[in-house]
PDB file of C-alpha atoms in Angstrom:
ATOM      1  CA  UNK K  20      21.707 -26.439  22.366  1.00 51.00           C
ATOM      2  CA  UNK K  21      22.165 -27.513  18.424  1.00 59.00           C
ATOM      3  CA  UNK K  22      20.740 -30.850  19.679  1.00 67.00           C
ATOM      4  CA  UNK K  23      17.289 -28.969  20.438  1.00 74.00           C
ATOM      5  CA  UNK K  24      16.865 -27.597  17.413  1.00 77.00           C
ATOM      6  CA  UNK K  25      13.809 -28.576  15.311  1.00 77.00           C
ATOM      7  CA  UNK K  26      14.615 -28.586  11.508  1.00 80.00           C
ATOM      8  CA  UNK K  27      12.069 -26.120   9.737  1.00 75.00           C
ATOM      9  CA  UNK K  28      10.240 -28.951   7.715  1.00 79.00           C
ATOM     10  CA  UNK K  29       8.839 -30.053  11.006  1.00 83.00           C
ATOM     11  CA  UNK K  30       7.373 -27.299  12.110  1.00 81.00           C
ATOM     12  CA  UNK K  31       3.906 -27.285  12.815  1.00 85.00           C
ATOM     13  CA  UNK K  32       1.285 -25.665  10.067  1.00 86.00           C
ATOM     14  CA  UNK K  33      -0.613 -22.457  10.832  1.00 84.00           C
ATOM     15  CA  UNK K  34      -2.881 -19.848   9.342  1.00 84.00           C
ATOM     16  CA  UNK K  35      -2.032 -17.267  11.636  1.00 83.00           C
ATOM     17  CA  UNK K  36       0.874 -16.449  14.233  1.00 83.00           C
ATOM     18  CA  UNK K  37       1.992 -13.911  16.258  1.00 86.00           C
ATOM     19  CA  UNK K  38       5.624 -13.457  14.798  1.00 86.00           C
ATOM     20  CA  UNK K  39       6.930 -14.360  11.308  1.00 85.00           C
ATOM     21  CA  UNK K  40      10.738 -15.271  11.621  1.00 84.00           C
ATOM     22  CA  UNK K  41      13.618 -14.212   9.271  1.00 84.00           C
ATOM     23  CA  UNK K  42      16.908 -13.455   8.796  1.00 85.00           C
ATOM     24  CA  UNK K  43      18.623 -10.100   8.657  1.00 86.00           C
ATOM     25  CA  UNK K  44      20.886  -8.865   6.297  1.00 87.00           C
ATOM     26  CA  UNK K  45      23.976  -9.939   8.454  1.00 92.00           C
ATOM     27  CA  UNK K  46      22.399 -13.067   8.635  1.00 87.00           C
ATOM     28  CA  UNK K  47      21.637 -13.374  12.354  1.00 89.00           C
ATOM     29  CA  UNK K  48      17.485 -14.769  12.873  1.00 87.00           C
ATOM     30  CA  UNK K  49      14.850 -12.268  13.982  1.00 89.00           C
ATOM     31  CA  UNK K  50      11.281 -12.337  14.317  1.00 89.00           C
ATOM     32  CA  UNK K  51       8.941  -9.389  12.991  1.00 88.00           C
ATOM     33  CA  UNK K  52       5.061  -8.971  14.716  1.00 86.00           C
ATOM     34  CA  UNK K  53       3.059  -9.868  12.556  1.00 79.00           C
ATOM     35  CA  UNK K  54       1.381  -6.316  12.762  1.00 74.00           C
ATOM     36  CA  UNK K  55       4.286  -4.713  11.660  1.00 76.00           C
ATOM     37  CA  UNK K  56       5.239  -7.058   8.426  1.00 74.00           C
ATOM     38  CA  UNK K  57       1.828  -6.338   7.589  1.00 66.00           C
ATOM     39  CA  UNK K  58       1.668  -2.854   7.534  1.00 65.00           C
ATOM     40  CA  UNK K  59       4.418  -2.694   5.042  1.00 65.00           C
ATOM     41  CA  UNK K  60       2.504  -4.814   2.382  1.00 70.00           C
ATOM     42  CA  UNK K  61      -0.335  -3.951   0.013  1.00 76.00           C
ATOM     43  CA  UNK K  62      -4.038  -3.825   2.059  1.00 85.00           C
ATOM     44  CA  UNK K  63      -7.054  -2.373   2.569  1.00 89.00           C
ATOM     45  CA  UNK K  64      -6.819   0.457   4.769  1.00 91.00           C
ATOM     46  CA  UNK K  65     -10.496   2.462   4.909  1.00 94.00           C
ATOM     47  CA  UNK K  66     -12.474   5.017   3.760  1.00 96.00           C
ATOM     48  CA  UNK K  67     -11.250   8.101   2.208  1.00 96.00           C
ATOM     49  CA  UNK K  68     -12.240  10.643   4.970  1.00 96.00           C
ATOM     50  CA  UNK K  69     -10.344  13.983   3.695  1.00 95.00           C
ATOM     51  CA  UNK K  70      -8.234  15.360   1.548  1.00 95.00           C
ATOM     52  CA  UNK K  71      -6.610  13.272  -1.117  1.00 96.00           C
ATOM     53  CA  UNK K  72      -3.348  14.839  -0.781  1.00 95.00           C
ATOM     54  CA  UNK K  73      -3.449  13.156   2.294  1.00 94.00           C
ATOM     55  CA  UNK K  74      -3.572   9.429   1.620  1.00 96.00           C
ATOM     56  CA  UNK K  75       0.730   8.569   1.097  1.00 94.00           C
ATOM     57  CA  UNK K  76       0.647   4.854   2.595  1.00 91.00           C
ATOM     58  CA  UNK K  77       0.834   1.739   0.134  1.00 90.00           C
ATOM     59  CA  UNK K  78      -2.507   0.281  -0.028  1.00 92.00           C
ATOM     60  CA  UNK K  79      -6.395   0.819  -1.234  1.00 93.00           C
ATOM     61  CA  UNK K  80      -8.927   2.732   0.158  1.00 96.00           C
ATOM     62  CA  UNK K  81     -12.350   2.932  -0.515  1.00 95.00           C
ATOM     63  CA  UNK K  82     -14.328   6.088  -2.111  1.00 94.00           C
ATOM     64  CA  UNK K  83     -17.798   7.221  -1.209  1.00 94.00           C
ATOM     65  CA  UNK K  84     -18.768  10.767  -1.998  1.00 90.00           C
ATOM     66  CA  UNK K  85     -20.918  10.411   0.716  1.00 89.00           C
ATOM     67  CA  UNK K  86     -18.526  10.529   3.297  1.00 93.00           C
ATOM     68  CA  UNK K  87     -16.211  12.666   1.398  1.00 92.00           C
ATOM     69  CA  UNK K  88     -16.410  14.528  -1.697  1.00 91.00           C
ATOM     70  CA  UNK K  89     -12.962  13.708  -3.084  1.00 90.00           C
ATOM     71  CA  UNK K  90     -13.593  16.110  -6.409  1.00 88.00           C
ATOM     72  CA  UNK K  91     -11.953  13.261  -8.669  1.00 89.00           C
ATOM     73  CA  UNK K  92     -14.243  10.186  -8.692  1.00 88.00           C
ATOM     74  CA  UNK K  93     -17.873   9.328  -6.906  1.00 87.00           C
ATOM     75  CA  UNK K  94     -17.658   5.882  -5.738  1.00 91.00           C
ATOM     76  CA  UNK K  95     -14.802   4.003  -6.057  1.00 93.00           C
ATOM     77  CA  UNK K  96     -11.219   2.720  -5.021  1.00 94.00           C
ATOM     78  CA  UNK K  97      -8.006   4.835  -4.352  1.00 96.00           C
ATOM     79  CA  UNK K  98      -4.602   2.505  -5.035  1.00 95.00           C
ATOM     80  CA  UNK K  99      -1.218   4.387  -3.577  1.00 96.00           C
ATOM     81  CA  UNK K 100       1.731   2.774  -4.509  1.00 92.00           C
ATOM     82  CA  UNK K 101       5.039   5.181  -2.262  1.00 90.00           C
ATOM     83  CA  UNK K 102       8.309   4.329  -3.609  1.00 85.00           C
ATOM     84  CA  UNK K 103      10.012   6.651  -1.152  1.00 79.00           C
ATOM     85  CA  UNK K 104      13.781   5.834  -0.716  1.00 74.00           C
ATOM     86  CA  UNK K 105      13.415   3.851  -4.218  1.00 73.00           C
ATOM     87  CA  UNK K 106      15.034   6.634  -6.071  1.00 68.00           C
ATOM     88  CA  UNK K 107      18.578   6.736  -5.994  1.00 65.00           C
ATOM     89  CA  UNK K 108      20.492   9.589  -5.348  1.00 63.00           C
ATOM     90  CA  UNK K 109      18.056  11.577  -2.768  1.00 64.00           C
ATOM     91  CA  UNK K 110      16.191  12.729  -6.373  1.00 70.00           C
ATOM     92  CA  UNK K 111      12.727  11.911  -4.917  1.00 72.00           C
ATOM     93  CA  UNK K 112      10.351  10.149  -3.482  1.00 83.00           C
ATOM     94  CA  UNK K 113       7.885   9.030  -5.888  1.00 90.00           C
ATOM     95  CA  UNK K 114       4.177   8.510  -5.060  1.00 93.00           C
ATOM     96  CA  UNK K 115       1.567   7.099  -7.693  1.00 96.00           C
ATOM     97  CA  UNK K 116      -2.042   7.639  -7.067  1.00 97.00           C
ATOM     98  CA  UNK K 117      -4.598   5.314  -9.067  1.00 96.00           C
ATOM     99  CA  UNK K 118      -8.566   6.655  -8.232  1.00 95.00           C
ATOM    100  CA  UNK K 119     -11.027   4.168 -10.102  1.00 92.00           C
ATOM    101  CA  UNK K 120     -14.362   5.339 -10.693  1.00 87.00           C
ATOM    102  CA  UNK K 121     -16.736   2.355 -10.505  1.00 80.00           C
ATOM    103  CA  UNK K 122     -20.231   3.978 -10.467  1.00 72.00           C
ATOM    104  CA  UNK K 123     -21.894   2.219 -13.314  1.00 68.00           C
ATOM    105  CA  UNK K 124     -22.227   3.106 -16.092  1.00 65.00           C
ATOM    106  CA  UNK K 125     -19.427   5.596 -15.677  1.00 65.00           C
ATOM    107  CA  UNK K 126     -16.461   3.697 -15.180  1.00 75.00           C
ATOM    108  CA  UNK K 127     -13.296   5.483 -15.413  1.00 83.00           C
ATOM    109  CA  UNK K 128      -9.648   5.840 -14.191  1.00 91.00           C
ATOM    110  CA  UNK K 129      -7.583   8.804 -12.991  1.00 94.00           C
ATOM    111  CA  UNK K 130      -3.931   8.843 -11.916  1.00 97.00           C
ATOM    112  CA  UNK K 131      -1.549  11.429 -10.697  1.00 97.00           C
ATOM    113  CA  UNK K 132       2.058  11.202  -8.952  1.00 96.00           C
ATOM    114  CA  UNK K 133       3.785  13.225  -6.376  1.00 93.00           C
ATOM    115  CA  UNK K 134       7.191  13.451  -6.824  1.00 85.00           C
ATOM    116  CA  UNK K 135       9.506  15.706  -4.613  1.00 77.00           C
ATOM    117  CA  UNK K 136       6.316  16.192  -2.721  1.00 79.00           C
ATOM    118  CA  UNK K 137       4.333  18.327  -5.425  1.00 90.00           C
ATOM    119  CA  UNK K 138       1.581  16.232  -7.022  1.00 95.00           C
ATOM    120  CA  UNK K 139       0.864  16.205 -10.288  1.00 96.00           C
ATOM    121  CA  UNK K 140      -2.541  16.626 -11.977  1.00 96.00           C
ATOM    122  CA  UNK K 141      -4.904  14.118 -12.461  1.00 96.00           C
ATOM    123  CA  UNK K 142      -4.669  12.390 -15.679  1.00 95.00           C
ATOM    124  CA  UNK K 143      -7.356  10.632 -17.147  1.00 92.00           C
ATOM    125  CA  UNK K 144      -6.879   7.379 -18.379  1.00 88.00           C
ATOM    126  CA  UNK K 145      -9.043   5.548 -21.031  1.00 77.00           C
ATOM    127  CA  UNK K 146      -9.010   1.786 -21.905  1.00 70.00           C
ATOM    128  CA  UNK K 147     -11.064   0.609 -25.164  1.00 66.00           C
TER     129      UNK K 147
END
């Protein structure tokens, strides 16, 4: 069987697979969809359609007070950064909200966390 293996610098180049291969913490290889890596990382993942309170998943969503009035910025960009299990000890699972107001001229920045699961207010942040 060894004498089938390919060596990794010989594999074939590609923008996009199915599968992403690894190894596991006891060292033994697995493969991950491709779906499923994903959705742990950073991306884009809509339009803010209710509540704020709401929106607990890693990524960036977009914000249109057209399709919902989110009572913190107009137009704009919600970042969520969840650090749940990152706190050691069971103390709590941190959450950060960022909203970014980009409506010109009336730029601004608002930020909040949830911690324990009670959010904090927003806080407004200015940069000169």
């Amino acid at each position: 069987m060894a004498d089938d293996d390919i060596k990794m610098n010989s594999f074939a180049q590609a923008t996009d697979a199915a599968y992403i291969y690894a190894e596991s913490s006891n060292g033994s290889q697995v493969k991950i969809k491709k779906s499923d890596l994903l959705s742990s990382l950073f991306q884009g993942r809509g339009d803010v359609t209710s509540n704020l309170d709401d929106y607990t998943t890693t990524g960036f969503y977009g914000i249109n007070g057209g399709i919902y009035n989110t009572g913190v910025v107009s137009y704009g960009m919600l970042l969520v950064f969840n650090g749940t299990g990152v706190a050691g000890g069971g103390l709590g699972n941190p959450i950060v909200q960022i909203a970014f107001n980009g409506y010109h001229p009336a730029v601004a920045m608002k930020i909040r966390v949830s911690w324990t699961d009670k959010w904090s207010d927003w806080k407004s942040v200015t940069l000169t």
